[in-house]
C-alpha angles and dihedrals in degrees: 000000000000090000096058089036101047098073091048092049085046087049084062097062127098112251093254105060088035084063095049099045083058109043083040092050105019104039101033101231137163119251082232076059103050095038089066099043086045097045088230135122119261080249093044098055083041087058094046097049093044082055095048097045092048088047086053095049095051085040092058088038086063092045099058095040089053090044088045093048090053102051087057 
């Protein structure tokens, strides 16, 4: 169920923290990386991620209450 609910939950975040959470997971990028292509400070993108991940987790959360509310 993740794996169909994690885009939409993606989707959620702000474009900033989506960036991040891709270029962080996907690509495979530093947070030294992502900081200057973001113009943001190292503790500024490791704040960003911490808040999107926590985002994506509450998000999934959600998810699975509401699946497991409909099968009853």
């Amino acid at each position: 169920d993740h794996e169909l609910w994690l885009p939409e939950c993606l989707d959620g975040l702000g474009p900033s923290a989506r960036e991040a959470i891709e270029r962080h997971y996907r690509q495979d990028q530093r947070l030294a990386e992502i900081a200057v292509e973001q113009h943001r400070s190292e503790g500024a993108v490791k704040l960003l991620l911490h808040r999107a991940r926590q985002a994506l987790r509450e998000c999934l959360a959600r998810k699975r209450a509401g699946s497991e509310h409909d099968r009853r």
